Tab-separated table of C-alpha atoms in Angstrom:
chain	number	residue	atom	x	y	z
D	1	MET	CA	-83.147	-82.057	-130.577
D	2	ALA	CA	-83.913	-78.678	-128.174
D	3	GLU	CA	-80.720	-76.185	-127.632
D	4	SER	CA	-79.663	-74.224	-124.915
D	5	GLU	CA	-76.998	-72.612	-123.913
D	6	GLN	CA	-75.014	-73.131	-120.737
D	7	LEU	CA	-71.369	-72.613	-119.469
D	8	LEU	CA	-69.707	-75.353	-119.466
D	9	GLU	CA	-66.283	-75.675	-117.071
D	10	VAL	CA	-63.360	-76.705	-119.171
D	11	PRO	CA	-60.660	-77.862	-117.573
D	12	SER	CA	-57.407	-75.511	-118.190
D	13	THR	CA	-55.007	-77.794	-119.657
D	14	PRO	CA	-55.710	-81.464	-121.535
D	15	PRO	CA	-57.052	-83.886	-119.451
D	16	VAL	CA	-56.636	-87.597	-118.836
D	17	MET	CA	-59.709	-89.216	-121.159
D	18	ASN	CA	-61.088	-92.822	-119.736
D	19	GLY	CA	-62.350	-95.256	-121.760
D	20	ASN	CA	-65.978	-93.514	-122.041
D	21	GLY	CA	-64.821	-90.619	-123.035
D	22	HIS	CA	-64.590	-88.538	-119.767
D	23	PRO	CA	-62.210	-86.901	-118.249
D	24	ALA	CA	-60.374	-88.558	-115.040
D	25	ASN	CA	-59.071	-86.243	-113.134
D	26	LEU	CA	-61.661	-82.282	-112.431
D	27	SER	CA	-59.807	-81.050	-109.786
D	28	GLN	CA	-57.783	-78.916	-112.296
D	29	SER	CA	-58.233	-75.457	-112.509
D	30	LYS	CA	-60.797	-74.094	-114.654
D	31	LEU	CA	-61.843	-71.604	-116.904
D	32	LEU	CA	-65.579	-71.027	-117.560
D	33	ILE	CA	-66.568	-70.909	-121.620
D	34	PRO	CA	-69.583	-70.491	-123.442
D	35	GLN	CA	-70.790	-73.635	-124.668
D	36	THR	CA	-73.927	-75.291	-127.339
D	37	GLN	CA	-75.079	-78.677	-124.942
D	38	THR	CA	-78.145	-80.827	-126.270
D	39	SER	CA	-80.464	-81.156	-123.951
D	40	ASP	CA	-79.913	-84.313	-122.249
D	41	ALA	CA	-77.015	-82.343	-120.667
D	42	VAL	CA	-79.163	-79.386	-119.079
D	43	THR	CA	-80.174	-80.897	-115.542
D	44	SER	CA	-76.395	-81.355	-115.077
D	45	ASP	CA	-75.402	-78.177	-116.517
D	46	LYS	CA	-78.011	-76.374	-114.216
D	47	LYS	CA	-76.679	-77.545	-110.871
D	48	ARG	CA	-73.001	-76.750	-111.848
D	49	LYS	CA	-73.307	-73.676	-113.469
D	50	GLN	CA	-75.817	-72.715	-109.540
D	51	SER	CA	-72.720	-74.065	-107.839
D	52	THR	CA	-70.781	-71.472	-110.895
D	53	THR	CA	-72.925	-68.724	-109.852
D	54	SER	CA	-73.005	-68.480	-106.390
D	55	GLN	CA	-69.439	-68.729	-106.113
D	56	MET	CA	-69.298	-65.933	-108.663
D	57	SER	CA	-71.889	-64.261	-106.538
D	58	SER	CA	-71.895	-60.507	-105.148
D	59	ILE	CA	-70.180	-59.488	-102.024
D	60	GLU	CA	-72.156	-57.284	-100.390
D	61	THR	CA	-74.082	-58.243	-97.442
D	62	SER	CA	-75.810	-56.368	-95.281
D	63	TRP	CA	-72.520	-55.998	-92.921
D	64	SER	CA	-71.335	-53.702	-96.185
D	65	TRP	CA	-73.119	-51.080	-95.241
D	66	PHE	CA	-72.213	-50.563	-92.179
D	67	VAL	CA	-68.403	-50.618	-92.505
D	68	MET	CA	-69.868	-47.670	-96.104
D	69	VAL	CA	-70.778	-45.388	-92.283
D	70	SER	CA	-68.675	-46.085	-89.560
D	71	SER	CA	-65.873	-45.233	-93.093
D	72	PHE	CA	-68.288	-41.885	-92.888
D	73	PHE	CA	-67.785	-40.465	-89.483
D	74	CYS	CA	-64.001	-41.545	-89.890
D	75	HIS	CA	-63.698	-39.350	-92.391
D	76	LEU	CA	-65.340	-37.486	-90.777
D	77	LEU	CA	-62.937	-37.162	-87.774
D	78	LEU	CA	-59.928	-37.736	-90.444
D	79	TYR	CA	-59.979	-35.168	-92.822
D	80	GLY	CA	-62.502	-32.913	-90.610
D	81	ILE	CA	-59.449	-32.260	-88.574
D	82	PHE	CA	-57.043	-32.298	-91.760
D	83	TRP	CA	-58.411	-30.404	-93.860
D	84	SER	CA	-59.478	-26.964	-91.179
D	85	VAL	CA	-55.846	-26.282	-91.668
D	86	GLY	CA	-56.355	-23.480	-93.040
D	87	VAL	CA	-57.690	-22.023	-89.806
D	88	TYR	CA	-55.284	-23.040	-87.158
D	89	TYR	CA	-52.722	-21.385	-90.599
D	90	VAL	CA	-54.375	-17.850	-89.213
D	91	VAL	CA	-53.882	-18.693	-85.463
D	92	PHE	CA	-49.949	-19.703	-85.919
D	93	LEU	CA	-49.486	-16.682	-87.781
D	94	GLU	CA	-50.308	-14.832	-85.422
D	95	GLU	CA	-48.701	-16.248	-82.729
D	96	PHE	CA	-45.197	-17.096	-84.016
D	97	GLN	CA	-45.450	-13.936	-85.894
D	98	GLN	CA	-43.560	-15.783	-88.865
D	99	ASP	CA	-43.974	-15.217	-93.067
D	100	ALA	CA	-46.260	-16.646	-94.624
D	101	GLY	CA	-44.275	-19.428	-96.088
D	102	ALA	CA	-42.990	-20.494	-93.280
D	103	THR	CA	-46.304	-20.787	-91.574
D	104	SER	CA	-47.763	-22.369	-94.503
D	105	TRP	CA	-45.182	-25.424	-93.931
D	106	ILE	CA	-46.845	-26.573	-90.710
D	107	GLY	CA	-50.274	-27.693	-92.847
D	108	ALA	CA	-47.989	-28.433	-95.978
D	109	ILE	CA	-45.657	-30.970	-93.865
D	110	GLN	CA	-49.416	-32.413	-92.143
D	111	ALA	CA	-50.372	-33.215	-95.761
D	112	SER	CA	-47.590	-34.704	-97.171
D	113	PHE	CA	-46.516	-37.017	-94.618
D	114	VAL	CA	-50.996	-37.963	-94.376
D	115	TYR	CA	-50.026	-38.978	-98.149
D	116	PHE	CA	-46.708	-39.773	-97.886
D	117	SER	CA	-47.559	-42.858	-95.676
D	118	GLY	CA	-50.481	-44.325	-98.223
D	119	PRO	CA	-48.135	-46.380	-99.110
D	120	LEU	CA	-47.134	-47.850	-95.490
D	121	GLY	CA	-50.766	-47.293	-94.507
D	122	SER	CA	-51.435	-50.094	-97.838
D	123	VAL	CA	-48.671	-52.535	-96.543
D	124	LEU	CA	-48.993	-52.623	-92.589
D	125	THR	CA	-52.820	-52.236	-93.765
D	126	ASN	CA	-52.769	-55.912	-95.776
D	127	ARG	CA	-50.474	-57.262	-93.581
D	128	PHE	CA	-52.288	-57.151	-90.579
D	129	GLY	CA	-55.865	-55.777	-91.886
D	130	TYR	CA	-58.535	-52.653	-90.644
D	131	ARG	CA	-59.033	-52.466	-87.659
D	132	PRO	CA	-55.386	-53.098	-86.020
D	133	MET	CA	-54.214	-49.748	-88.842
D	134	MET	CA	-56.788	-48.204	-87.610
D	135	VAL	CA	-55.998	-47.573	-83.749
D	136	ALA	CA	-52.853	-47.335	-84.135
D	137	GLY	CA	-53.011	-44.750	-87.006
D	138	THR	CA	-55.812	-43.018	-84.177
D	139	LEU	CA	-53.501	-42.766	-81.998
D	140	LEU	CA	-50.283	-41.482	-83.144
D	141	ALA	CA	-52.591	-38.627	-84.467
D	142	SER	CA	-53.970	-38.149	-80.927
D	143	LEU	CA	-50.701	-37.974	-79.419
D	144	GLY	CA	-49.624	-35.219	-82.586
D	145	LEU	CA	-52.149	-33.232	-81.814
D	146	ALA	CA	-52.253	-33.123	-78.042
D	147	MET	CA	-48.152	-32.796	-77.767
D	148	SER	CA	-48.667	-29.143	-80.658
D	149	MET	CA	-50.811	-27.632	-77.062
D	150	PHE	CA	-47.176	-27.753	-75.538
D	151	ALA	CA	-45.450	-25.847	-78.865
D	152	THR	CA	-42.800	-23.163	-78.056
D	153	SER	CA	-41.744	-22.141	-82.228
D	154	ILE	CA	-42.983	-22.774	-85.003
D	155	TYR	CA	-40.934	-25.447	-85.171
D	156	HIS	CA	-42.308	-27.710	-83.296
D	157	LEU	CA	-45.168	-27.640	-84.821
D	158	TYR	CA	-43.091	-28.979	-88.318
D	159	ALA	CA	-42.681	-32.177	-86.287
D	160	THR	CA	-46.008	-32.149	-83.699
D	161	PHE	CA	-48.201	-30.991	-86.143
D	162	GLY	CA	-47.195	-32.239	-88.858
D	163	ILE	CA	-45.314	-35.505	-88.685
D	164	LEU	CA	-47.290	-37.206	-86.006
D	165	THR	CA	-50.665	-36.596	-86.575
D	166	GLY	CA	-49.999	-36.406	-90.565
D	167	LEU	CA	-48.594	-39.953	-90.144
D	168	GLY	CA	-51.031	-40.680	-88.103
D	169	ILE	CA	-53.682	-40.230	-90.467
D	170	GLY	CA	-52.431	-40.929	-93.104
D	171	ILE	CA	-52.530	-44.542	-91.888
D	172	ALA	CA	-55.646	-44.715	-90.495
D	173	TYR	CA	-57.485	-43.137	-93.176
D	174	VAL	CA	-55.840	-46.569	-96.142
D	175	PRO	CA	-57.817	-48.870	-94.003
D	176	SER	CA	-60.593	-46.583	-93.800
D	177	ILE	CA	-61.100	-46.604	-97.258
D	178	THR	CA	-59.475	-49.573	-98.799
D	179	ALA	CA	-62.540	-52.211	-96.624
D	180	VAL	CA	-64.936	-50.049	-98.450
D	181	GLY	CA	-64.034	-50.653	-101.430
D	182	SER	CA	-63.233	-54.851	-100.455
D	183	TRP	CA	-66.834	-55.479	-99.039
D	184	PHE	CA	-68.707	-53.375	-102.359
D	185	ASP	CA	-68.941	-54.248	-105.968
D	186	ARG	CA	-71.450	-53.598	-107.914
D	187	HIS	CA	-72.644	-50.309	-105.486
D	188	ARG	CA	-69.164	-49.928	-105.288
D	189	THR	CA	-69.075	-46.269	-106.151
D	190	LEU	CA	-72.016	-45.179	-104.203
D	191	ALA	CA	-70.941	-46.560	-101.199
D	192	ILE	CA	-67.692	-44.795	-101.833
D	193	GLY	CA	-69.216	-41.860	-102.837
D	194	ILE	CA	-71.572	-41.483	-99.368
D	195	ALA	CA	-67.955	-43.400	-96.900
D	196	CYS	CA	-66.035	-40.172	-98.556
D	197	SER	CA	-68.705	-37.763	-98.055
D	198	GLY	CA	-67.473	-38.095	-94.606
D	199	CYS	CA	-64.710	-35.683	-95.518
D	200	GLY	CA	-67.149	-32.802	-97.024
D	201	ALA	CA	-69.129	-32.899	-93.415
D	202	GLY	CA	-66.208	-32.351	-91.292
D	203	SER	CA	-64.996	-29.630	-93.167
D	204	PHE	CA	-68.366	-27.814	-92.675
D	205	VAL	CA	-68.025	-28.654	-89.054
D	206	PHE	CA	-64.455	-28.441	-88.171
D	207	PRO	CA	-63.705	-25.137	-88.694
D	208	ARG	CA	-66.348	-23.790	-86.949
D	209	LEU	CA	-65.725	-26.142	-84.210
D	210	ILE	CA	-62.537	-25.274	-84.543
D	211	ARG	CA	-62.498	-21.341	-84.242
D	212	PHE	CA	-65.480	-21.749	-81.087
D	213	LEU	CA	-63.257	-23.482	-79.147
D	214	VAL	CA	-60.175	-21.205	-79.616
D	215	GLU	CA	-62.261	-18.693	-78.531
D	216	LEU	CA	-63.360	-20.749	-74.939
D	217	TYR	CA	-60.131	-22.994	-74.375
D	218	GLY	CA	-57.127	-20.672	-76.658
D	219	TRP	CA	-55.726	-22.559	-79.706
D	220	ARG	CA	-53.616	-25.151	-77.087
D	221	GLY	CA	-56.412	-26.392	-75.191
D	222	SER	CA	-58.355	-26.464	-79.041
D	223	LEU	CA	-55.539	-28.916	-80.022
D	224	LEU	CA	-55.986	-31.358	-76.513
D	225	VAL	CA	-60.206	-31.080	-77.456
D	226	LEU	CA	-59.456	-32.935	-80.779
D	227	ALA	CA	-57.388	-34.898	-79.739
D	228	GLY	CA	-59.344	-36.614	-77.384
D	229	PHE	CA	-62.456	-36.187	-80.661
D	230	ASN	CA	-59.852	-38.269	-82.776
D	231	LEU	CA	-59.978	-40.635	-80.183
D	232	ASN	CA	-63.848	-41.998	-81.347
D	233	ILE	CA	-61.930	-43.107	-85.057
D	234	ILE	CA	-61.506	-46.173	-82.242
D	235	VAL	CA	-65.036	-46.782	-81.781
D	236	PHE	CA	-65.710	-46.329	-85.248
D	237	SER	CA	-62.563	-49.426	-86.822
D	238	MET	CA	-64.636	-51.807	-84.554
D	239	PHE	CA	-66.555	-52.631	-87.234
D	240	MET	CA	-64.322	-53.176	-90.422
D	241	LEU	CA	-63.447	-56.697	-90.289
D	242	PRO	CA	-62.852	-58.747	-93.225
D	243	SER	CA	-64.180	-59.210	-95.944
D	244	PRO	CA	-64.669	-62.371	-98.442
D	245	LYS	CA	-63.482	-60.955	-101.302
D	246	ASP	CA	-60.037	-60.273	-98.642
D	247	GLU	CA	-60.462	-64.305	-97.224
D	248	ARG	CA	-60.708	-65.230	-100.665
D	249	ASP	CA	-57.350	-63.280	-102.105
D	250	GLU	CA	-55.571	-64.882	-99.227
D	251	ASN	CA	-55.993	-68.119	-99.703
D	252	ARG	CA	-56.033	-67.338	-103.619
D	253	ASN	CA	-52.237	-66.307	-102.059
D	254	LYS	CA	-51.264	-68.620	-99.737
D	255	LYS	CA	-51.975	-71.280	-102.190
D	256	LEU	CA	-52.442	-70.994	-105.609
D	257	ILE	CA	-49.864	-67.786	-105.938
D	258	LYS	CA	-45.644	-68.859	-105.843
D	259	SER	CA	-44.493	-65.942	-107.339
D	260	ASN	CA	-43.603	-62.115	-106.928
D	261	SER	CA	-47.413	-61.293	-106.917
D	262	ASN	CA	-47.396	-63.324	-103.522
D	263	SER	CA	-45.955	-59.964	-102.040
D	264	LEU	CA	-47.408	-57.566	-99.653
D	265	PHE	CA	-46.097	-55.136	-102.393
D	266	ASN	CA	-46.110	-55.422	-106.265
D	267	HIS	CA	-44.525	-52.814	-107.679
D	268	HIS	CA	-44.971	-53.826	-111.496
D	269	ILE	CA	-49.207	-52.414	-110.750
D	270	LEU	CA	-47.741	-48.925	-110.469
D	271	ILE	CA	-45.545	-48.665	-113.828
D	272	LYS	CA	-48.253	-50.166	-116.034
D	273	LYS	CA	-48.959	-46.251	-118.051
D	274	ARG	CA	-52.026	-45.252	-117.031
D	275	TYR	CA	-51.983	-45.350	-113.297
D	276	LEU	CA	-48.850	-42.791	-114.388
D	277	LEU	CA	-50.813	-40.018	-116.325
D	278	LEU	CA	-53.061	-40.909	-112.590
D	279	SER	CA	-50.470	-39.872	-110.737
D	280	LEU	CA	-49.452	-37.023	-112.591
D	281	ASN	CA	-52.830	-36.013	-112.273
D	282	ASN	CA	-53.108	-35.771	-108.753
D	283	LEU	CA	-49.833	-34.790	-108.335
D	284	LEU	CA	-51.064	-31.546	-110.385
D	285	TYR	CA	-54.679	-30.742	-108.935
D	286	PHE	CA	-53.796	-31.637	-105.112
D	287	PHE	CA	-51.066	-28.727	-105.976
D	288	GLY	CA	-54.067	-26.237	-106.771
D	289	MET	CA	-55.950	-27.366	-103.283
D	290	ALA	CA	-53.528	-27.221	-101.069
D	291	VAL	CA	-53.239	-23.316	-102.753
D	292	VAL	CA	-56.706	-23.148	-101.787
D	293	TYR	CA	-56.931	-25.457	-98.428
D	294	GLY	CA	-53.867	-23.574	-97.231
D	295	HIS	CA	-54.339	-19.635	-97.623
D	296	LEU	CA	-57.634	-19.082	-98.633
D	297	SER	CA	-58.914	-17.903	-95.227
D	298	ASN	CA	-55.844	-15.367	-95.320
D	299	PHE	CA	-56.637	-14.897	-98.644
D	300	ALA	CA	-60.029	-13.215	-97.191
D	301	LYS	CA	-58.803	-11.277	-94.830
D	302	ILE	CA	-55.922	-9.144	-97.411
D	303	LYS	CA	-57.978	-9.701	-101.133
D	304	LEU	CA	-61.300	-8.461	-98.882
D	305	ASP	CA	-60.208	-7.005	-95.868
D	306	ILE	CA	-62.019	-8.998	-94.019
D	307	GLN	CA	-61.412	-8.014	-89.676
D	308	ASP	CA	-63.402	-10.929	-88.215
D	309	ASP	CA	-60.891	-14.313	-88.633
D	310	ASN	CA	-64.922	-16.926	-87.627
D	311	THR	CA	-66.397	-13.701	-90.985
D	312	SER	CA	-62.997	-16.462	-93.507
D	313	ALA	CA	-63.140	-19.264	-91.579
D	314	LEU	CA	-67.194	-19.805	-92.605
D	315	LEU	CA	-65.433	-20.042	-96.042
D	316	PHE	CA	-64.048	-23.012	-95.314
D	317	SER	CA	-67.363	-24.702	-93.859
D	318	TYR	CA	-69.320	-24.009	-97.075
D	319	MET	CA	-67.360	-25.137	-99.274
D	320	GLY	CA	-67.345	-28.307	-97.061
D	321	LEU	CA	-71.087	-28.109	-97.400
D	322	ALA	CA	-71.206	-27.819	-100.604
D	323	ASN	CA	-67.654	-31.395	-100.475
D	324	PHE	CA	-70.454	-32.754	-99.109
D	325	ALA	CA	-73.256	-33.139	-100.694
D	326	GLY	CA	-70.530	-33.062	-104.037
D	327	ARG	CA	-69.211	-36.568	-102.984
D	328	LEU	CA	-73.139	-37.740	-102.433
D	329	PHE	CA	-74.062	-36.134	-105.998
D	330	PHE	CA	-70.708	-37.756	-107.738
D	331	GLY	CA	-71.128	-41.569	-106.017
D	332	LEU	CA	-75.016	-41.437	-107.419
D	333	LEU	CA	-73.948	-40.022	-110.723
D	334	GLY	CA	-70.935	-42.278	-111.339
D	335	HIS	CA	-73.107	-45.365	-110.279
D	336	HIS	CA	-75.321	-45.367	-113.476
D	337	PRO	CA	-74.052	-47.962	-115.730
D	338	LYS	CA	-74.056	-45.223	-118.792
D	339	ILE	CA	-71.347	-42.852	-116.850
D	340	ASN	CA	-68.217	-42.854	-117.986
D	341	VAL	CA	-66.396	-42.447	-114.932
D	342	ILE	CA	-63.119	-40.976	-116.594
D	343	LEU	CA	-65.221	-38.634	-118.768
D	344	ALA	CA	-67.028	-37.677	-114.988
D	345	TYR	CA	-63.633	-36.484	-113.239
D	346	ALA	CA	-62.613	-34.833	-115.861
D	347	CYS	CA	-65.201	-32.251	-116.459
D	348	ALA	CA	-65.216	-31.905	-112.822
D	349	THR	CA	-62.424	-31.347	-111.656
D	350	PHE	CA	-61.524	-28.520	-114.472
D	351	VAL	CA	-64.724	-26.651	-113.177
D	352	GLY	CA	-62.957	-26.932	-109.638
D	353	GLY	CA	-59.582	-25.898	-111.737
D	354	ILE	CA	-61.594	-22.161	-113.144
D	355	ALA	CA	-63.364	-21.811	-110.081
D	356	THR	CA	-60.339	-21.965	-108.632
D	357	PHE	CA	-58.551	-19.309	-111.141
D	358	MET	CA	-61.455	-16.711	-111.226
D	359	MET	CA	-60.978	-16.256	-106.964
D	360	PRO	CA	-58.871	-12.995	-107.727
D	361	PHE	CA	-61.079	-11.465	-109.670
D	362	ALA	CA	-63.689	-11.519	-106.639
D	363	PRO	CA	-66.062	-8.081	-106.055
D	364	SER	CA	-66.858	-9.042	-102.885
D	365	TYR	CA	-67.577	-11.298	-99.869
D	366	THR	CA	-70.643	-13.443	-101.599
D	367	VAL	CA	-68.741	-13.865	-104.886
D	368	LEU	CA	-65.815	-15.377	-103.095
D	369	ILE	CA	-68.440	-17.776	-101.188
D	370	VAL	CA	-69.923	-18.444	-104.244
D	371	LEU	CA	-66.523	-20.201	-105.857
D	372	ALA	CA	-65.604	-21.476	-102.534
D	373	VAL	CA	-68.984	-23.090	-103.443
D	374	VAL	CA	-68.298	-24.314	-106.466
D	375	PHE	CA	-64.598	-25.670	-106.081
D	376	GLY	CA	-66.238	-27.851	-102.769
D	377	LEU	CA	-69.245	-28.976	-105.003
D	378	PHE	CA	-67.040	-29.892	-107.872
D	379	THR	CA	-63.881	-31.184	-106.369
D	380	GLY	CA	-65.659	-33.407	-104.670
D	381	CYS	CA	-65.336	-36.303	-106.949
D	382	ILE	CA	-61.649	-36.703	-106.011
D	383	GLY	CA	-63.351	-38.805	-103.710
D	384	SER	CA	-65.511	-40.835	-105.084
D	385	TYR	CA	-64.575	-41.305	-107.673
D	386	MET	CA	-60.287	-41.902	-106.819
D	387	PRO	CA	-60.724	-45.894	-105.520
D	388	ASP	CA	-63.167	-46.641	-108.375
D	389	LEU	CA	-60.367	-45.568	-111.241
D	390	VAL	CA	-57.823	-47.376	-109.756
D	391	ILE	CA	-59.863	-50.645	-109.106
D	392	ARG	CA	-60.070	-50.374	-112.803
D	393	PHE	CA	-56.889	-49.060	-114.627
D	394	LEU	CA	-55.129	-51.718	-111.885
D	395	ASP	CA	-57.883	-54.416	-110.315
D	396	ILE	CA	-59.573	-54.730	-107.118
D	397	HIS	CA	-56.317	-57.087	-105.292
D	398	HIS	CA	-55.537	-54.054	-105.808
D	399	LEU	CA	-56.526	-51.541	-104.609
D	400	ALA	CA	-54.685	-50.982	-101.101
D	401	VAL	CA	-50.956	-50.570	-102.911
D	402	GLY	CA	-53.102	-48.333	-105.429
D	403	TYR	CA	-54.713	-46.388	-104.292
D	404	GLY	CA	-52.022	-45.943	-101.279
D	405	CYS	CA	-49.607	-45.389	-103.562
D	406	LEU	CA	-51.332	-43.039	-105.126
D	407	LEU	CA	-52.042	-40.644	-101.553
D	408	VAL	CA	-47.556	-40.622	-102.593
D	409	TYR	CA	-47.775	-37.981	-105.089
D	410	GLU	CA	-50.960	-36.256	-103.960
D	411	GLY	CA	-48.647	-35.451	-101.121
D	412	THR	CA	-46.153	-34.166	-103.172
D	413	GLY	CA	-48.600	-32.213	-105.062
D	414	THR	CA	-49.566	-31.468	-101.618
D	415	LEU	CA	-45.905	-30.206	-99.896
D	416	LEU	CA	-45.920	-28.110	-102.877
D	417	GLY	CA	-48.747	-25.892	-103.563
D	418	GLY	CA	-48.637	-24.682	-99.687
D	419	PRO	CA	-45.597	-23.490	-98.993
D	420	VAL	CA	-44.973	-22.138	-103.248
D	421	ALA	CA	-48.799	-19.672	-102.754
D	422	GLY	CA	-46.567	-18.794	-99.414
D	423	TRP	CA	-43.714	-17.226	-100.762
D	424	LEU	CA	-45.238	-16.085	-104.247
D	425	PHE	CA	-47.197	-13.735	-101.417
D	426	ASP	CA	-44.090	-13.141	-100.118
D	427	LEU	CA	-42.356	-12.164	-103.328
D	428	THR	CA	-45.851	-10.643	-104.717
D	429	LEU	CA	-47.682	-9.134	-101.264
D	430	ASP	CA	-50.961	-10.327	-103.349
D	431	TYR	CA	-52.699	-13.241	-103.276
D	432	ASP	CA	-53.307	-13.984	-107.194
D	433	VAL	CA	-50.877	-15.085	-108.291
D	434	SER	CA	-51.001	-17.630	-106.074
D	435	PHE	CA	-54.262	-18.737	-106.795
D	436	TYR	CA	-53.762	-18.215	-110.576
D	437	VAL	CA	-50.800	-20.958	-110.331
D	438	GLY	CA	-52.807	-22.772	-108.078
D	439	GLY	CA	-55.733	-22.595	-110.836
D	440	ALA	CA	-53.665	-23.590	-113.916
D	441	ALA	CA	-52.186	-26.266	-112.377
D	442	MET	CA	-55.193	-27.946	-112.044
D	443	ILE	CA	-56.277	-27.215	-115.032
D	444	ALA	CA	-53.035	-29.188	-116.858
D	445	ALA	CA	-53.678	-31.519	-114.559
D	446	VAL	CA	-56.870	-32.252	-115.800
D	447	ILE	CA	-55.491	-32.320	-119.463
D	448	SER	CA	-52.694	-34.933	-118.448
D	449	LEU	CA	-55.548	-37.312	-117.902
D	450	LEU	CA	-57.105	-37.092	-120.781
D	451	PRO	CA	-55.940	-39.601	-122.713
D	452	THR	CA	-57.150	-42.218	-120.249
D	453	TYR	CA	-60.858	-41.217	-121.500
D	454	LYS	CA	-60.909	-44.232	-123.776
D	455	CYS	CA	-59.266	-46.585	-120.973
D	456	MET	CA	-62.696	-47.078	-118.307
D	457	LYS	CA	-63.179	-51.174	-118.212
D	458	PRO	CA	-60.770	-53.884	-118.763
D	459	SER	CA	-59.963	-55.830	-121.755
D	460	PRO	CA	-62.625	-58.390	-123.008
D	461	HIS	CA	-59.858	-61.028	-123.212
D	462	GLU	CA	-58.338	-60.014	-119.245
D	463	PRO	CA	-60.044	-61.358	-116.582
D	464	ASP	CA	-61.606	-59.214	-114.365
D	465	ALA	CA	-62.241	-60.995	-111.403
D	466	VAL	CA	-59.822	-63.974	-109.151
D	467	PHE	CA	-63.023	-66.581	-107.756
D	468	SER	CA	-60.212	-69.100	-105.967
D	469	THR	CA	-61.843	-71.807	-104.655
D	470	GLU	CA	-61.261	-74.909	-102.645
D	471	LYS	CA	-59.896	-77.443	-105.759
D	472	SER	CA	-59.804	-74.557	-108.602
D	473	VAL	CA	-59.636	-71.175	-109.830
D	474	ILE	CA	-62.715	-69.700	-111.471
D	475	LEU	CA	-62.087	-67.261	-114.445
D	476	SER	CA	-64.446	-64.575	-115.449
D	477	TRP	CA	-65.400	-62.273	-118.036
D	478	GLU	CA	-67.538	-59.085	-118.577
D	479	HIS	CA	-67.305	-60.029	-122.036
D	480	ILE	CA	-67.205	-63.543	-123.584
D	481	GLY	CA	-67.808	-64.047	-126.784
D	482	ASN	CA	-68.338	-67.548	-128.436
D	483	ALA	CA	-65.809	-70.592	-128.123
D	484	GLU	CA	-63.831	-69.724	-131.275
D	485	GLN	CA	-63.413	-66.029	-129.525
D	486	SER	CA	-62.890	-67.797	-126.399
D	487	PRO	CA	-58.783	-66.504	-125.165
D	488	VAL	CA	-58.216	-69.750	-124.389
């Protein structure tokens, strides 16, 4: 009799058998394992397989792409303002006549609150959803920008431009990126790369825009205009609906899990070795990036004797445009099935560290532009790969918490990087040592991640997806062997 390979639903616990030798109760949780069957059972098993396949089908729909485009513009606005802090650094340095270290704290505080608010943003996103938290974060950030125009000292800016604006950006950022991760599975890396490329686009547009606004309205008026621009995020947040994955998770939590994992914040996932190494990598790398984003403009003015603020600010535009291209490129590259994302991430970030280390050796403005472009291009991989790495090291269900807590390490590095570079400049009256330290930290970050090189895919005996149905939980394995090798 002909045989064919089929997927049978087998009860996870021994079923009660009736008199005909068939299970009397089929409503128990089931696991999928391969089983050889005769042709007499093919028809009925095909129906059963089609039902299972429909449950395991991709969560991607046409609406997924609307979410991705909306996230792109949210990134453009959020990070366009956030990463342009180096432009305002020069303005604040001249306005308040404070030393480099004290002035650096404005951007450092803002960046640290953007990142430190990650866990809060993830918990609130899990509790209230994407749209409410994006609206709340946007309003808070715009309030901080608007209040900054009334600052009479650098300490006022610590509270308004630093704390309020940073906290608002951080709360709005977490749902803007986790929504994309929840709406995609097959094209997740590509979609995240496109969405995060909005950071690079914003970094290209906003430095020039800010310089124009400062010349037209003064730095105080420019902050008020930026507060208005930022409110447009509320419009794009209206597209951030819950995904089918979110609905399955909610059903799973309510009906099937009665343990600590049912809580909004599962701290046990944060002590996994791979995740801790990724966290260390982010801390060191963002330390080095903070040196570049916080001091590159002033570095160019002093090192190369550039007197025009617009010329030095253009470095951020070139870097932002390269970052935009890098996020798109690495998003496409990571989508290829033969690419090891960890290796691609490590190689790209290593090049970014080398570019930082080489900036003090730039003999001309043109060479510095080249190094800034290289830095922006290869550091673009962070936005494209980081959510995907969190998913691979943890799982899709812990994306919001895992990514949110990762921002704490990024914030710590950013909080230290800018002021340390400023203090080193105050001590040596030269930026060379600052950029050497920043580049060395970024290279050390790459080395710290190498032990995770082979930790790319889930173990064949670990479920990589959980699909909840009304009466059962179906666990699927990416690579499942025969019945004897099955973990059942």
